[in-house]
Amino acid sequence: MRLKIYQVGEPILREEAATLSVEEIRSPSIQLLIELMRDTMREASGVGLAAPQVGEPIQLAVIEDPIEGVEALPEHIRDERERTPIPFHVIINPILTVEPSTLTNFFEACFSVSGFAALVPRSHSVKVECLNEIGEPQVIKAQGWYARTLQHEIDHLHGTLYVDRMISRSFMTREFYLRKWHTKTSADVKGKF
Ligand code: ZN
């Protein structure tokens, strides 16, 4: 079953989401939500989905970057974005620390801003302290595309969308992005927007 994905304009996408207790995390309703969010993300071929995007104002997101998606990219793009396969996992009540690092500019899209893409500056390295799907504490250190995904999903839990951070002159339809910019490097993009 695929959940409805809320589109920009829905107030829930702009709200601060609530944290979950360990007891709540282990409840059947949250465990079912995790399964449904996983299936929804996979059906839509995404690498992350945050609970507010499916109408649940809670600090929970699912992340997965399957090997098929990574290998479908041209090698030079995969390497430049530092995109590596990430197994399915859940982050709950995350605290994001941006590690001192340079900002990188790559195109991002979002299920909740359907049909568009833009360049978004993000930190290259992050640390995330959170709970996992059974409420155990985790510390995630991430770089490259995974760090970008974490920043994008954690933003959703605080009512922030990539359009708040994008280089606005690079905002374009997804169709145009796929046709013109999808396989371009940072060097190709630099100075164009
Ligand atoms: Zn998003």
Coordinates of C-alpha atoms and ligand atoms in Angstrom, one line a residue:
M1 CA 0.0 0.0 0.0
R2 CA 1.3 3.4 -0.9
L3 CA 0.7 6.4 1.4
K4 CA -0.5 9.7 0.1
I5 CA 2.4 12.2 -0.1
Y6 CA 1.5 15.7 0.9
Q7 CA 2.5 18.5 -1.5
V8 CA 4.0 21.9 -0.6
G9 CA 1.2 24.2 0.6
E10 CA 0.0 21.7 3.2
P11 CA 0.6 23.3 6.6
I12 CA 2.0 20.0 8.1
L13 CA 5.1 20.4 5.8
R14 CA 5.9 23.7 7.6
E15 CA 5.4 22.5 11.2
E16 CA 7.9 21.4 13.8
A17 CA 7.3 17.6 14.2
A18 CA 7.0 16.0 17.7
T19 CA 9.5 13.7 19.2
L20 CA 8.6 10.1 20.0
S21 CA 9.1 8.1 23.2
V22 CA 10.6 4.7 23.1
E23 CA 7.3 3.2 24.1
E24 CA 5.6 5.0 21.2
I25 CA 8.3 3.8 18.8
R26 CA 7.7 0.2 19.7
S27 CA 3.9 0.5 19.4
P28 CA 2.1 -1.4 16.6
S29 CA 0.9 1.9 15.0
I30 CA 4.5 3.3 14.6
Q31 CA 5.9 -0.1 13.4
L32 CA 3.1 -0.2 10.8
L33 CA 3.8 3.4 9.7
I34 CA 7.5 2.5 9.2
E35 CA 6.6 -0.4 7.0
L36 CA 4.2 1.7 5.0
M37 CA 6.7 4.5 4.6
R38 CA 9.3 2.0 3.5
D39 CA 7.0 0.6 0.8
T40 CA 5.9 4.1 -0.3
M41 CA 9.6 5.3 -0.6
R42 CA 10.5 2.2 -2.6
E43 CA 7.5 2.4 -4.9
A44 CA 8.4 6.1 -5.6
S45 CA 12.1 5.2 -6.1
G46 CA 13.2 7.7 -3.5
V47 CA 16.2 7.6 -1.1
G48 CA 14.3 9.1 1.9
L49 CA 10.9 9.9 3.2
A50 CA 9.9 11.9 6.3
A51 CA 6.8 11.3 8.4
P52 CA 5.3 14.8 7.9
Q53 CA 5.3 14.1 4.1
V54 CA 2.7 11.4 4.7
G55 CA 0.7 13.5 7.1
E56 CA 2.3 12.4 10.4
P57 CA 3.7 15.3 12.5
I58 CA 6.4 13.2 14.2
Q59 CA 10.2 13.1 14.1
L60 CA 10.7 10.0 12.1
A61 CA 12.2 9.4 8.6
V62 CA 13.1 6.4 6.5
I63 CA 16.2 6.2 4.4
E64 CA 17.5 3.8 1.8
D65 CA 19.8 4.1 -1.3
P66 CA 19.6 0.8 -3.0
I67 CA 22.5 -0.5 -5.1
E68 CA 20.3 -0.6 -8.3
G69 CA 19.7 3.2 -8.0
V70 CA 23.4 4.0 -7.4
E71 CA 24.6 1.8 -10.3
A72 CA 22.1 3.3 -12.7
L73 CA 24.0 6.6 -12.5
P74 CA 27.0 7.3 -14.8
E75 CA 30.2 6.5 -12.9
H76 CA 31.6 10.1 -13.0
I77 CA 28.3 11.4 -11.4
R78 CA 28.2 8.6 -8.8
D79 CA 31.8 9.4 -7.8
E80 CA 31.5 13.2 -7.7
R81 CA 28.3 13.0 -5.6
E82 CA 29.9 10.3 -3.4
R83 CA 26.8 8.3 -3.7
T84 CA 27.1 4.8 -2.3
P85 CA 24.4 2.2 -1.4
I86 CA 22.8 2.8 2.0
P87 CA 20.8 0.0 3.6
F88 CA 17.2 0.7 4.8
H89 CA 17.1 2.3 8.2
V90 CA 15.0 4.6 10.3
I91 CA 16.0 7.8 12.1
I92 CA 13.9 9.0 15.0
N93 CA 14.3 12.3 17.1
P94 CA 17.5 13.1 15.2
I95 CA 19.9 15.7 16.4
L96 CA 22.0 17.0 13.4
T97 CA 25.5 18.3 13.8
V98 CA 27.1 19.7 10.7
E99 CA 30.7 18.8 10.8
P100 CA 33.1 21.6 9.8
S101 CA 33.4 21.0 6.0
T102 CA 32.9 22.7 2.7
L103 CA 29.5 23.1 1.2
T104 CA 28.7 21.2 -2.0
N105 CA 26.1 22.2 -4.6
F106 CA 24.1 19.4 -6.3
F107 CA 20.6 19.2 -7.6
E108 CA 17.9 17.9 -5.3
A109 CA 14.3 17.1 -5.7
C110 CA 11.6 16.3 -3.2
F111 CA 8.4 14.2 -3.3
S112 CA 6.6 17.1 -1.7
V113 CA 7.7 19.6 -4.3
S114 CA 6.6 17.3 -7.1
G115 CA 8.0 17.9 -10.6
F116 CA 10.9 20.3 -9.8
A117 CA 14.6 20.3 -8.9
A118 CA 17.2 22.9 -7.9
L119 CA 20.8 23.2 -6.7
V120 CA 21.0 23.1 -3.0
P121 CA 24.2 23.9 -1.0
R122 CA 24.7 21.2 1.8
S123 CA 27.5 20.3 4.2
H124 CA 29.7 17.5 3.0
S125 CA 29.9 15.8 6.4
V126 CA 27.4 15.4 9.3
K127 CA 26.9 13.6 12.5
V128 CA 23.4 12.5 13.5
E129 CA 22.4 11.3 17.0
C130 CA 19.0 9.5 16.9
L131 CA 17.0 6.5 17.8
N132 CA 16.5 3.5 15.5
E133 CA 13.3 1.7 14.6
I134 CA 13.2 -0.1 18.0
G135 CA 14.2 3.0 20.1
E136 CA 17.9 2.2 20.5
P137 CA 20.4 5.2 20.4
Q138 CA 22.5 5.5 17.3
V139 CA 25.3 7.8 16.1
I140 CA 25.6 8.1 12.4
K141 CA 28.6 9.8 10.7
A142 CA 28.0 10.5 7.1
Q143 CA 29.6 12.1 4.1
G144 CA 28.7 12.9 0.5
W145 CA 25.2 12.0 -0.8
Y146 CA 24.2 10.2 2.4
A147 CA 25.0 13.3 4.4
R148 CA 22.9 15.3 1.9
T149 CA 20.0 12.9 2.3
L150 CA 20.1 13.1 6.1
Q151 CA 20.1 16.9 6.0
H152 CA 17.2 17.0 3.6
E153 CA 15.1 14.5 5.6
I154 CA 15.9 16.1 9.0
D155 CA 14.9 19.5 7.6
H156 CA 11.4 18.0 6.9
L157 CA 11.1 17.3 10.6
H158 CA 11.5 21.0 11.4
G159 CA 9.2 22.3 8.7
T160 CA 12.0 23.2 6.2
L161 CA 12.0 22.3 2.5
Y162 CA 14.9 22.4 0.0
V163 CA 13.3 25.4 -1.6
D164 CA 14.2 27.4 1.5
R165 CA 17.9 26.6 0.9
M166 CA 18.2 26.3 -2.8
I167 CA 20.0 28.6 -5.2
S168 CA 16.7 30.0 -6.5
R169 CA 17.9 30.8 -10.0
S170 CA 18.6 27.1 -10.5
F171 CA 15.0 26.1 -9.8
M172 CA 13.6 24.1 -12.8
T173 CA 11.2 21.4 -13.8
R174 CA 12.3 17.9 -13.1
E175 CA 11.8 17.1 -16.8
F176 CA 14.2 19.9 -17.8
Y177 CA 16.7 18.8 -15.1
L178 CA 16.7 15.2 -16.4
R179 CA 17.1 16.4 -20.0
K180 CA 19.8 19.0 -19.5
W181 CA 21.6 18.7 -16.2
H182 CA 21.3 15.2 -14.8
T183 CA 24.6 13.9 -16.1
K184 CA 26.5 17.2 -15.8
T185 CA 29.4 17.7 -13.3
S186 CA 29.8 20.5 -10.8
A187 CA 32.3 22.1 -13.2
D188 CA 29.7 22.1 -15.9
V189 CA 27.2 23.7 -13.5
K190 CA 29.5 26.3 -12.0
G191 CA 28.7 29.8 -13.0
K192 CA 25.6 28.9 -14.9
F193 CA 23.0 30.1 -12.3
Ligands
ZN1 ZN 11.8 16.0 0.7

